[in-house]
Short mmCIF file of C-alpha atoms in Angstrom, two decimals:
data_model
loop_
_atom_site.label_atom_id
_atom_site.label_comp_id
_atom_site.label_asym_id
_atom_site.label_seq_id
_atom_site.Cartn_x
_atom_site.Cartn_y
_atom_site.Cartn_z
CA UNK I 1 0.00 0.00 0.00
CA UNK I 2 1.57 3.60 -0.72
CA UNK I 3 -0.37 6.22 1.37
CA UNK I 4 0.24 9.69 1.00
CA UNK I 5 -1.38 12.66 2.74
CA UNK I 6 -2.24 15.62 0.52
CA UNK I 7 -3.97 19.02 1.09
CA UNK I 8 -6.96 19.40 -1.27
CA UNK I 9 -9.29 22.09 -2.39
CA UNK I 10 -12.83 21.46 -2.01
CA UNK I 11 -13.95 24.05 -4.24
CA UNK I 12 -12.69 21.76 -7.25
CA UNK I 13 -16.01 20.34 -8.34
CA UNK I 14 -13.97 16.73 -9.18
CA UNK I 15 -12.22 16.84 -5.80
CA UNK I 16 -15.45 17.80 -3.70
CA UNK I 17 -17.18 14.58 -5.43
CA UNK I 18 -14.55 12.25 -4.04
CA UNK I 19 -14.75 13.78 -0.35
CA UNK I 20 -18.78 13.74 -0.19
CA UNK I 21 -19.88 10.09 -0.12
CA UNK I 22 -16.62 9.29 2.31
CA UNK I 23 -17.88 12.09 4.34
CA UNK I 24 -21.44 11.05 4.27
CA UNK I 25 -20.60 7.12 5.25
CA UNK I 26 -18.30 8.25 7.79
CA UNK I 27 -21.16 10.28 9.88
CA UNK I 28 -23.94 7.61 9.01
CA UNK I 29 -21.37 5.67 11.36
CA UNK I 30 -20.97 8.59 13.61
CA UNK I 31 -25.47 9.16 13.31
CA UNK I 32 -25.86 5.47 14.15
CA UNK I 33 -23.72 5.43 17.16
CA UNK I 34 -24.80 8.76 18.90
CA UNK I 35 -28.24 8.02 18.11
CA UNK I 36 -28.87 10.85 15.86
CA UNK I 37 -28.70 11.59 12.25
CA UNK I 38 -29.11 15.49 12.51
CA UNK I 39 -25.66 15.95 11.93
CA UNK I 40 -25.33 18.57 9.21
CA UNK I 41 -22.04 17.36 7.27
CA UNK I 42 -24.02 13.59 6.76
CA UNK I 43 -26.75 15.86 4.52
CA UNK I 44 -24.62 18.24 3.10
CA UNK I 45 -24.72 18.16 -0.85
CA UNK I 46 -22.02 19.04 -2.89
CA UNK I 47 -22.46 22.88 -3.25
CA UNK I 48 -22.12 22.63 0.41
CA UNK I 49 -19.43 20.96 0.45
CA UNK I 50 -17.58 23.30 -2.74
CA UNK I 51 -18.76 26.35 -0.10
CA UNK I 52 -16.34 25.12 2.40
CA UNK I 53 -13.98 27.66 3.98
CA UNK I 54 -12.26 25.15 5.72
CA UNK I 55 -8.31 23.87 4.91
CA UNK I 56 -8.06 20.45 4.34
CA UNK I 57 -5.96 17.36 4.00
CA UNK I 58 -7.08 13.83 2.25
CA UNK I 59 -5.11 10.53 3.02
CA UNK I 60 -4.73 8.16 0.21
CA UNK I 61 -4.22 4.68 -0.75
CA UNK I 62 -3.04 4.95 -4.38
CA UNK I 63 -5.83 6.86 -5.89
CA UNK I 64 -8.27 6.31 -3.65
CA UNK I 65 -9.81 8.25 -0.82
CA UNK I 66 -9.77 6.83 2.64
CA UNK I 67 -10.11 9.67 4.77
CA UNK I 68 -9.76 13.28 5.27
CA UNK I 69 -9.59 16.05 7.96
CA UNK I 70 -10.85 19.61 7.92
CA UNK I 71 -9.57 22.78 10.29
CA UNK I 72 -9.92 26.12 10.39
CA UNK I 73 -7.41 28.54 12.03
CA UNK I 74 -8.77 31.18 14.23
CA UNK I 75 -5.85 32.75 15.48
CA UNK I 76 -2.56 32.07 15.44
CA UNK I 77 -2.62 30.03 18.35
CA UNK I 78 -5.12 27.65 17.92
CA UNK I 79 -5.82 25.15 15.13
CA UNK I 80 -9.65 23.55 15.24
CA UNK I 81 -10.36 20.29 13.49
CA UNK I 82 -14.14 20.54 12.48
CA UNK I 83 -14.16 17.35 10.62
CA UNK I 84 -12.55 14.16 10.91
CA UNK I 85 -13.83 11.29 7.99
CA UNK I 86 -12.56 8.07 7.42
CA UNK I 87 -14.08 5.84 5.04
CA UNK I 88 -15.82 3.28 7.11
CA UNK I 89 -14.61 0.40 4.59
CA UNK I 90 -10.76 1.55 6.29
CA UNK I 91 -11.70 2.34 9.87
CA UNK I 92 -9.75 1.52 12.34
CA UNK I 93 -6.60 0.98 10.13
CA UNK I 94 -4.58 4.23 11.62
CA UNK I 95 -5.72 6.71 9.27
CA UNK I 96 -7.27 9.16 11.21
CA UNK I 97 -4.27 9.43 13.27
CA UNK I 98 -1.65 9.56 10.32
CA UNK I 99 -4.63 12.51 9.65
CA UNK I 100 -3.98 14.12 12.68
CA UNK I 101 -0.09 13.53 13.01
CA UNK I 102 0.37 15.19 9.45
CA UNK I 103 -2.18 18.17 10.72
CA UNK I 104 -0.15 18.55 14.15
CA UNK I 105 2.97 18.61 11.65
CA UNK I 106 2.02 21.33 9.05
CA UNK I 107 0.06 23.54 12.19
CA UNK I 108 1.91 23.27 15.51
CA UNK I 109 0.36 25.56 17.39
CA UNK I 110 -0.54 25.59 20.91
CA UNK I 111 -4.34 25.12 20.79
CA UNK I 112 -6.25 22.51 19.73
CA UNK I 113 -9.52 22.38 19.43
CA UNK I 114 -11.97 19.44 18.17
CA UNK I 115 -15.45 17.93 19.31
CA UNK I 116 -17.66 14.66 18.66
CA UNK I 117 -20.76 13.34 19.65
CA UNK I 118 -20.37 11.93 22.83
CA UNK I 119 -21.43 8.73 22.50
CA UNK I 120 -19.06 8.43 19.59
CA UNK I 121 -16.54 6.38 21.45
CA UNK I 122 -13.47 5.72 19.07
CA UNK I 123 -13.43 9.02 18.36
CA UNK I 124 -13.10 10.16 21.74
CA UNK I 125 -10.71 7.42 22.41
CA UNK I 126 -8.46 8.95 19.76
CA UNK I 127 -8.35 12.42 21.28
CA UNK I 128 -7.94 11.87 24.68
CA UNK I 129 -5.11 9.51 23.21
CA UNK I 130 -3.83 12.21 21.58
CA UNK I 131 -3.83 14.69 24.98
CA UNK I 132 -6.91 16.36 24.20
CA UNK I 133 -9.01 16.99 27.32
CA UNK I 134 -12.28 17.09 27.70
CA UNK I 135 -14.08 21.07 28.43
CA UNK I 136 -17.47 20.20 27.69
CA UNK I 137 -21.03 18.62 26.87
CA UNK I 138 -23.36 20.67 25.19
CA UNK I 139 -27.15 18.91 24.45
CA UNK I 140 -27.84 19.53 21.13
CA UNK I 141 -30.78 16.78 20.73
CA UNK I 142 -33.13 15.25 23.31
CA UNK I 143 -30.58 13.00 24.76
CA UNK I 144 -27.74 13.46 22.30
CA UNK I 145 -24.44 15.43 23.59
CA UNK I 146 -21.64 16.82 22.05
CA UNK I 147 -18.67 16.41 23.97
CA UNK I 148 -15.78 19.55 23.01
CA UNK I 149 -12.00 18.89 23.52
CA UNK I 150 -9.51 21.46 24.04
CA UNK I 151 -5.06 20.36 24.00
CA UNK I 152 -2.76 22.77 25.28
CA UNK I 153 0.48 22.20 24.51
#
């Protein structure tokens, strides 16, 4: 396998259709464990997606799309992930945290900033792994939380 981790523009039409059906199994995984399928990147379309303001980075096996994270910076201190997808055919294989590694790489700054749903458990597994602690549940359905990390380092 020859993985490589490239940042990509989401505003590319061809691009954007690769990203949106990895990023739409990935939270049908995330809906179905937490309970709740409200989450607005598992229904957005591809204008949505091509709207994105967001930096990104795609892992790849060959020429295929396995995963990808999205951050924003809001300062110069912090960096937030506001999406983490893997491709639920190559979960659990390491590539959201070669995702991450490569991310902490390219942005090393001091804040970090991510959240999940709260009952999405390998998730939080891999940030408090990754020294993220936890700041805060927020109720954003009857009995669904959102759980919001913060990493100082």
């Amino acid at each position: 396998m020859s993985f490589q981790i490239l940042a990509i523009d989401v505003t590319d039409a061809e691009t954007a259709k690769q990203v949106l059906p990895v990023q739409h199994r990935a939270y049908a995984v995330e809906a179905e464990l937490i309970g709740f399928d409200g989450i607005p990147p598992l229904h957005e379309d591809l204008a949505g997606l091509m709207s994105s303001t967001e930096n990104w980075l795609a892992r790849y096996d060959g020429d295929s799309l396995v995963g990808a994270v999205a951050y924003e910076l809001p300062d110069a201190e912090t960096v937030e992930i506001s999406r983490l997808v893997v491709d639920p055919a190559h979960a659990r294989q390491g590539h959201g945290r070669a995702l991450l590694d490569h991310l902490d790489a390219l942005e090393p700054r001091p804040i970090g900033l991510v959240s999940t749903g709260t009952a999405n458990t390998p998730a939080t597994r891999l940030y408090l792994s990754r020294g993220y602690q936890e700041t805060e549940r927020i109720t954003v359905a009857p009995g669904v939380q959102v759980t919001r990390f913060r990493r100082e380092r």
